[in-house]
Amino acid sequence: MFKWMLACALIFASLNVQAIDDPWLALQKTAFAARELNYQGVFVYQNGNQTRSVQITHMNNAGRELTRNVVLDGQPREVFSEGSDIVIFNAKHNKVVIEKRRGQNLFPAMLPTDLNVLKYSYTAKFGPVERIAGREAQIIDLVPNDNFRYSYRVWSDVEFGLLVKMTLMNHQNQAVEQIGFTQLSMLNTHDLNWFQPKIDLTKQYVMEEENEVHHVTNNWVVANLPPGYRKIDHIEHLVPGKTTMVNQVIFSDGIASVSLFIEPMKKGIRPKMGHKTVGSTNICANVIDGFQVIVVGEVPAQTVQQIAKAVSFNKQTTAIK
Amino acid sequence: MKEQLSALIDGEFDTNNADHLLIVAKSDGELRRAWNTYHMIGDVMRGDSVFETQMTSRIMAVLDQEPTVIAPQAVRSVQENAEKSMFKKTAFWSVAASVMAVLFVGLMLLQQQTADQNIMNPVEIAENLPSEYLTAHQTYAPNGAAYYIQNVSFTEQR
C-alpha cells in the first residue's frame, strides 16, 4: 500500500514538474523574461524597516528596453531607463533634480543574463509553486556554497517566466530584503505615451551637478578576497560631501556586490571604525596605513570584514602612476 | 517657431499626439516649458549634452582670464645657480650644522604631534552611519535592487 502511494506521489510530482527540469535553465528563462516582456504593475521593496511601493511599466520595443518606475511612497521620484542609461527625476524641495546613472539591474531584471558565473558560488534548486500577485509562481532557490554570501529565493511566473518576487535570506533563513509584485499585468501595446515624467509646473527642473568618475587601475589590492568574488570595476570619484577623490573598487560574485572605498585620512577628521548592519547591507570601517577603508555590500558581515582587513597598497610598481 | 517645434518633435520619444502639438504651438508660457523639459529627457537619454555648448564657452572664458606665465624656466635656473655657489662657501657649512640641530628637534616635535593625531578617537560607524558611502555603493555597484528606492530615504534623512 505504501509503495503504491509513493509511486502515485512520484507520478504526480513528475506531472507537476514543468517542461524545464533544470533549475539553471528556469533561471535563464527568468533572466531574459524580465528584459523581453512588456508588463505593468506595482511592486513593493522592503529592506530592514524601510518599505517603498513602486509602479513600473516596462516595454521591449524592437530590442530597445524602456522602463518607467514611479516611486509611490515618500518623496516623488521617477526613474526612467533605456538600455543601461538611467535618468532619475528626483523632487527636492522646490526643485526637481535630473540625475543620470548607468547600467543597473533594476527589478525585475535582477538576475544576470550570464548565469555561468553564479554556478561557482551557488547551487540552484526548485522549491514549491506559490501564488504571488494573483499569479502562479515557481520558487527557485540560489543556495550559497559557503558563508560569504546570502541565499536568493526567486519566484518565477509559471506562464511567462517573469521574476515576480525575490528575497535575500541570511544563514538563519530570515528574509533580510524583499522585492515583489503586488499587482502585475502584461501589456499588449506598442504605445510609448507612458514614457514621460509627470511634469510639475510649479517646480524648477535642474540637471544634477556632473560627478566626475574615472576608471582607474592602481595598486590597491585585496590580498585575501573571499572565494567567488572578483574585481569588476575600479573608479575614482568625489563622494558627495567629500573634497578629495575616493577610490571605489567593486567586487561581485555575479549577483552579490561589494564596494570598497579607500581615501587618505585627513587632519582633524576622526577615523571611522567598526561595523554596522542596515537591513541586508553590511558596512565595515577600518584604518590601514593612514587610509580610511570602508566596505559596503549586501553580503554577510564576515565578507565585508574580511575585505576591510586585507586591503594593501602594492608599493612595487607605484612609480608607474 | 515652426522650425523649433519640428526640431522638438523629431526626437525619438515623440508621442505622435497632434493635440499635444497644437496646444504647445498656441502657448508660450508654462506648457511650452513643460514640453521642452519633456524633450530634454530624450536628449539626456541619447547622451546629447544639453549644456555642452554653454560649458565650452564658459571654460574658454575662464582660460582667457588666466595669466600667461611666459618664462618660468628662466626664473628657476637663476635660483639653481645661486644654490650651487652656496655649497662652495665655507660659512654655509657652519650655518648648516646649526640648522640641522634645529631641524632635528623640530622633527621630534612633529613626530610627537602626528602620534597625537593617531590617538584621535575613532568614530564608531554604528553610532554615525556613513550614508554617503551607502549611496555611492548603490549608485555604482551593478546590482541595484535598492538604489533608487533607498536613495530616497537617505535624502529625507539629510
mmCIF file of N, CA and C in Angstrom, chain A residues 240-316:
data_model
loop_
_atom_site.group_PDB
_atom_site.id
_atom_site.type_symbol
_atom_site.label_atom_id
_atom_site.label_comp_id
_atom_site.label_asym_id
_atom_site.label_seq_id
_atom_site.Cartn_x
_atom_site.Cartn_y
_atom_site.Cartn_z
ATOM 1 N N PRO A 240 29.710 62.442 -2.573
ATOM 2 C CA PRO A 240 29.071 63.666 -2.085
ATOM 3 C C PRO A 240 29.477 63.968 -0.642
ATOM 4 N N GLY A 241 29.839 65.213 -0.398
ATOM 5 C CA GLY A 241 30.249 65.608 0.948
ATOM 6 C C GLY A 241 31.745 65.474 1.189
ATOM 7 N N LYS A 242 32.489 64.984 0.163
ATOM 8 C CA LYS A 242 33.936 64.827 0.305
ATOM 9 C C LYS A 242 34.640 65.840 -0.586
ATOM 10 N N THR A 243 35.859 66.209 -0.186
ATOM 11 C CA THR A 243 36.591 67.167 -1.007
ATOM 12 C C THR A 243 37.721 66.502 -1.776
ATOM 13 N N THR A 244 38.125 65.290 -1.349
ATOM 14 C CA THR A 244 39.176 64.599 -2.088
ATOM 15 C C THR A 244 38.580 63.383 -2.800
ATOM 16 N N MET A 245 39.289 62.969 -3.853
ATOM 17 C CA MET A 245 38.831 61.815 -4.627
ATOM 18 C C MET A 245 38.847 60.549 -3.757
ATOM 19 N N VAL A 246 37.855 59.726 -3.963
ATOM 20 C CA VAL A 246 37.769 58.475 -3.222
ATOM 21 C C VAL A 246 37.897 57.325 -4.221
ATOM 22 N N ASN A 247 38.704 56.339 -3.886
ATOM 23 C CA ASN A 247 38.806 55.131 -4.711
ATOM 24 C C ASN A 247 37.663 54.206 -4.363
ATOM 25 N N GLN A 248 36.956 53.721 -5.375
ATOM 26 C CA GLN A 248 35.902 52.736 -5.121
ATOM 27 C C GLN A 248 36.176 51.508 -5.978
ATOM 28 N N VAL A 249 36.446 50.395 -5.323
ATOM 29 C CA VAL A 249 36.684 49.144 -6.044
ATOM 30 C C VAL A 249 35.435 48.280 -5.851
ATOM 31 N N ILE A 250 34.877 47.777 -6.964
ATOM 32 C CA ILE A 250 33.645 46.996 -6.867
ATOM 33 C C ILE A 250 33.943 45.526 -7.149
ATOM 34 N N PHE A 251 33.488 44.680 -6.245
ATOM 35 C CA PHE A 251 33.651 43.231 -6.394
ATOM 36 C C PHE A 251 32.278 42.594 -6.533
ATOM 37 N N SER A 252 32.198 41.489 -7.274
ATOM 38 C CA SER A 252 30.927 40.792 -7.396
ATOM 39 C C SER A 252 31.154 39.299 -7.581
ATOM 40 N N ASP A 253 30.202 38.512 -7.119
ATOM 41 C CA ASP A 253 30.256 37.073 -7.368
ATOM 42 C C ASP A 253 29.272 36.706 -8.476
ATOM 43 N N GLY A 254 28.780 37.723 -9.184
ATOM 44 C CA GLY A 254 27.817 37.516 -10.267
ATOM 45 C C GLY A 254 26.466 38.102 -9.927
ATOM 46 N N ILE A 255 26.108 38.101 -8.650
ATOM 47 C CA ILE A 255 24.825 38.686 -8.246
ATOM 48 C C ILE A 255 24.972 39.571 -7.003
ATOM 49 N N ALA A 256 25.761 39.142 -6.027
ATOM 50 C CA ALA A 256 26.004 39.975 -4.842
ATOM 51 C C ALA A 256 27.167 40.905 -5.138
ATOM 52 N N SER A 257 27.092 42.151 -4.663
ATOM 53 C CA SER A 257 28.213 43.041 -4.922
ATOM 54 C C SER A 257 28.657 43.782 -3.672
ATOM 55 N N VAL A 258 29.945 44.106 -3.676
ATOM 56 C CA VAL A 258 30.584 44.752 -2.537
ATOM 57 C C VAL A 258 31.397 45.930 -3.052
ATOM 58 N N SER A 259 31.282 47.084 -2.389
ATOM 59 C CA SER A 259 32.114 48.230 -2.733
ATOM 60 C C SER A 259 33.155 48.449 -1.649
ATOM 61 N N LEU A 260 34.393 48.685 -2.099
ATOM 62 C CA LEU A 260 35.480 49.008 -1.176
ATOM 63 C C LEU A 260 35.874 50.460 -1.427
ATOM 64 N N PHE A 261 35.803 51.304 -0.392
ATOM 65 C CA PHE A 261 36.176 52.711 -0.515
ATOM 66 C C PHE A 261 37.494 52.944 0.212
ATOM 67 N N ILE A 262 38.418 53.642 -0.475
ATOM 68 C CA ILE A 262 39.702 53.959 0.144
ATOM 69 C C ILE A 262 39.974 55.449 -0.050
ATOM 70 N N GLU A 263 40.329 56.135 1.031
ATOM 71 C CA GLU A 263 40.698 57.534 0.907
ATOM 72 C C GLU A 263 41.734 57.867 1.964
ATOM 73 N N PRO A 264 42.620 58.844 1.659
ATOM 74 C CA PRO A 264 43.628 59.202 2.658
ATOM 75 C C PRO A 264 42.962 59.845 3.873
ATOM 76 N N MET A 265 43.476 59.560 5.051
ATOM 77 C CA MET A 265 42.936 60.156 6.275
ATOM 78 C C MET A 265 43.303 61.626 6.289
ATOM 79 N N LYS A 266 42.401 62.418 6.834
ATOM 80 C CA LYS A 266 42.684 63.857 6.864
ATOM 81 C C LYS A 266 42.802 64.365 8.283
ATOM 82 N N LYS A 267 43.667 65.374 8.437
ATOM 83 C CA LYS A 267 43.876 66.024 9.730
ATOM 84 C C LYS A 267 42.546 66.504 10.286
ATOM 85 N N GLY A 268 42.322 66.259 11.537
ATOM 86 C CA GLY A 268 41.145 66.832 12.197
ATOM 87 C C GLY A 268 39.873 66.046 11.950
ATOM 88 N N ILE A 269 39.922 65.043 11.072
ATOM 89 C CA ILE A 269 38.713 64.243 10.852
ATOM 90 C C ILE A 269 38.886 62.908 11.566
ATOM 91 N N ARG A 270 37.951 62.613 12.426
ATOM 92 C CA ARG A 270 38.080 61.381 13.223
ATOM 93 C C ARG A 270 37.925 60.152 12.329
ATOM 94 N N PRO A 271 38.841 59.195 12.496
ATOM 95 C CA PRO A 271 38.730 57.995 11.667
ATOM 96 C C PRO A 271 37.466 57.202 12.006
ATOM 97 N N LYS A 272 36.923 56.533 11.003
ATOM 98 C CA LYS A 272 35.740 55.706 11.232
ATOM 99 C C LYS A 272 36.182 54.263 11.463
ATOM 100 N N MET A 273 35.563 53.645 12.415
ATOM 101 C CA MET A 273 35.897 52.258 12.731
ATOM 102 C C MET A 273 34.621 51.495 13.026
ATOM 103 N N GLY A 274 34.695 50.170 12.933
ATOM 104 C CA GLY A 274 33.587 49.364 13.420
ATOM 105 C C GLY A 274 32.734 48.742 12.338
ATOM 106 N N HIS A 275 31.564 48.308 12.744
ATOM 107 C CA HIS A 275 30.705 47.534 11.862
ATOM 108 C C HIS A 275 29.242 47.879 12.100
ATOM 109 N N LYS A 276 28.441 47.868 11.032
ATOM 110 C CA LYS A 276 27.014 48.136 11.194
ATOM 111 C C LYS A 276 26.210 47.368 10.145
ATOM 112 N N THR A 277 25.034 46.923 10.539
ATOM 113 C CA THR A 277 24.134 46.241 9.610
ATOM 114 C C THR A 277 22.883 47.083 9.430
ATOM 115 N N VAL A 278 22.529 47.388 8.182
ATOM 116 C CA VAL A 278 21.292 48.108 7.885
ATOM 117 C C VAL A 278 20.494 47.230 6.927
ATOM 118 N N GLY A 279 19.469 46.570 7.407
ATOM 119 C CA GLY A 279 18.705 45.666 6.559
ATOM 120 C C GLY A 279 19.624 44.583 6.012
ATOM 121 N N SER A 280 19.729 44.510 4.682
ATOM 122 C CA SER A 280 20.567 43.479 4.075
ATOM 123 C C SER A 280 22.009 43.949 3.914
ATOM 124 N N THR A 281 22.267 45.218 4.197
ATOM 125 C CA THR A 281 23.580 45.787 3.924
ATOM 126 C C THR A 281 24.486 45.727 5.148
ATOM 127 N N ASN A 282 25.706 45.253 4.939
ATOM 128 C CA ASN A 282 26.708 45.279 5.998
ATOM 129 C C ASN A 282 27.780 46.290 5.648
ATOM 130 N N ILE A 283 28.175 47.084 6.652
ATOM 131 C CA ILE A 283 29.179 48.118 6.442
ATOM 132 C C ILE A 283 30.284 47.905 7.469
ATOM 133 N N CYS A 284 31.536 47.983 7.000
ATOM 134 C CA CYS A 284 32.656 47.786 7.901
ATOM 135 C C CYS A 284 33.689 48.870 7.638
ATOM 136 N N ALA A 285 34.170 49.518 8.694
ATOM 137 C CA ALA A 285 35.160 50.583 8.530
ATOM 138 C C ALA A 285 36.439 50.184 9.234
ATOM 139 N N ASN A 286 37.581 50.543 8.626
ATOM 140 C CA ASN A 286 38.880 50.185 9.177
ATOM 141 C C ASN A 286 39.891 51.255 8.764
ATOM 142 N N VAL A 287 41.010 51.307 9.471
ATOM 143 C CA VAL A 287 42.082 52.227 9.087
ATOM 144 C C VAL A 287 43.318 51.411 8.815
ATOM 145 N N ILE A 288 43.895 51.590 7.601
ATOM 146 C CA ILE A 288 45.104 50.841 7.241
ATOM 147 C C ILE A 288 46.142 51.812 6.691
ATOM 148 N N ASP A 289 47.306 51.885 7.301
ATOM 149 C CA ASP A 289 48.430 52.714 6.822
ATOM 150 C C ASP A 289 48.027 54.161 6.549
ATOM 151 N N GLY A 290 47.257 54.763 7.402
ATOM 152 C CA GLY A 290 46.877 56.160 7.198
ATOM 153 C C GLY A 290 45.762 56.334 6.184
ATOM 154 N N PHE A 291 45.117 55.251 5.799
ATOM 155 C CA PHE A 291 43.995 55.341 4.873
ATOM 156 C C PHE A 291 42.702 54.882 5.552
ATOM 157 N N GLN A 292 41.621 55.595 5.253
ATOM 158 C CA GLN A 292 40.308 55.177 5.726
ATOM 159 C C GLN A 292 39.758 54.159 4.736
ATOM 160 N N VAL A 293 39.411 53.003 5.251
ATOM 161 C CA VAL A 293 38.872 51.935 4.395
ATOM 162 C C VAL A 293 37.437 51.661 4.826
ATOM 163 N N ILE A 294 36.498 51.685 3.875
ATOM 164 C CA ILE A 294 35.106 51.380 4.195
ATOM 165 C C ILE A 294 34.581 50.358 3.184
ATOM 166 N N VAL A 295 33.965 49.311 3.672
ATOM 167 C CA VAL A 295 33.449 48.263 2.783
ATOM 168 C C VAL A 295 31.940 48.147 2.977
ATOM 169 N N VAL A 296 31.187 48.180 1.873
ATOM 170 C CA VAL A 296 29.726 48.166 1.915
ATOM 171 C C VAL A 296 29.215 47.086 0.959
ATOM 172 N N GLY A 297 28.261 46.269 1.404
ATOM 173 C CA GLY A 297 27.713 45.299 0.469
ATOM 174 C C GLY A 297 26.495 44.586 1.013
ATOM 175 N N GLU A 298 25.676 44.059 0.111
ATOM 176 C CA GLU A 298 24.505 43.265 0.507
ATOM 177 C C GLU A 298 24.957 41.822 0.680
ATOM 178 N N VAL A 299 25.890 41.656 1.614
ATOM 179 C CA VAL A 299 26.528 40.367 1.855
ATOM 180 C C VAL A 299 26.675 40.175 3.361
ATOM 181 N N PRO A 300 26.965 38.944 3.814
ATOM 182 C CA PRO A 300 27.142 38.737 5.256
ATOM 183 C C PRO A 300 28.278 39.572 5.840
ATOM 184 N N ALA A 301 28.220 39.765 7.159
ATOM 185 C CA ALA A 301 29.206 40.606 7.854
ATOM 186 C C ALA A 301 30.636 40.124 7.614
ATOM 187 N N GLN A 302 30.830 38.796 7.602
ATOM 188 C CA GLN A 302 32.200 38.296 7.500
ATOM 189 C C GLN A 302 32.848 38.617 6.150
ATOM 190 N N THR A 303 32.030 38.789 5.116
ATOM 191 C CA THR A 303 32.573 39.123 3.797
ATOM 192 C C THR A 303 33.154 40.545 3.803
ATOM 193 N N VAL A 304 32.371 41.522 4.321
ATOM 194 C CA VAL A 304 32.886 42.900 4.340
ATOM 195 C C VAL A 304 34.059 43.017 5.308
ATOM 196 N N GLN A 305 34.014 42.271 6.403
ATOM 197 C CA GLN A 305 35.103 42.344 7.384
ATOM 198 C C GLN A 305 36.398 41.789 6.805
ATOM 199 N N GLN A 306 36.281 40.676 6.092
ATOM 200 C CA GLN A 306 37.488 40.079 5.517
ATOM 201 C C GLN A 306 38.143 41.014 4.502
ATOM 202 N N ILE A 307 37.297 41.671 3.673
ATOM 203 C CA ILE A 307 37.852 42.581 2.672
ATOM 204 C C ILE A 307 38.482 43.793 3.365
ATOM 205 N N ALA A 308 37.806 44.320 4.385
ATOM 206 C CA ALA A 308 38.306 45.526 5.070
ATOM 207 C C ALA A 308 39.650 45.284 5.746
ATOM 208 N N LYS A 309 39.931 44.049 6.107
ATOM 209 C CA LYS A 309 41.192 43.752 6.791
ATOM 210 C C LYS A 309 42.327 43.487 5.812
ATOM 211 N N ALA A 310 41.979 43.096 4.594
ATOM 212 C CA ALA A 310 43.005 42.586 3.685
ATOM 213 C C ALA A 310 43.469 43.601 2.644
ATOM 214 N N VAL A 311 43.075 44.878 2.804
ATOM 215 C CA VAL A 311 43.461 45.884 1.812
ATOM 216 C C VAL A 311 44.922 46.276 2.004
ATOM 217 N N SER A 312 45.647 46.351 0.899
ATOM 218 C CA SER A 312 47.014 46.873 0.991
ATOM 219 C C SER A 312 47.392 47.539 -0.317
ATOM 220 N N PHE A 313 48.406 48.379 -0.253
ATOM 221 C CA PHE A 313 48.865 49.074 -1.445
ATOM 222 C C PHE A 313 50.140 48.401 -1.919
ATOM 223 N N ASN A 314 50.110 47.937 -3.145
ATOM 224 C CA ASN A 314 51.259 47.244 -3.708
ATOM 225 C C ASN A 314 52.310 48.266 -4.105
ATOM 226 N N LYS A 315 53.356 48.432 -3.266
ATOM 227 C CA LYS A 315 54.308 49.541 -3.461
ATOM 228 C C LYS A 315 55.287 49.291 -4.602
ATOM 229 N N GLN A 316 55.432 48.047 -5.025
ATOM 230 C CA GLN A 316 56.408 47.676 -6.049
ATOM 231 C C GLN A 316 56.351 48.552 -7.291
#
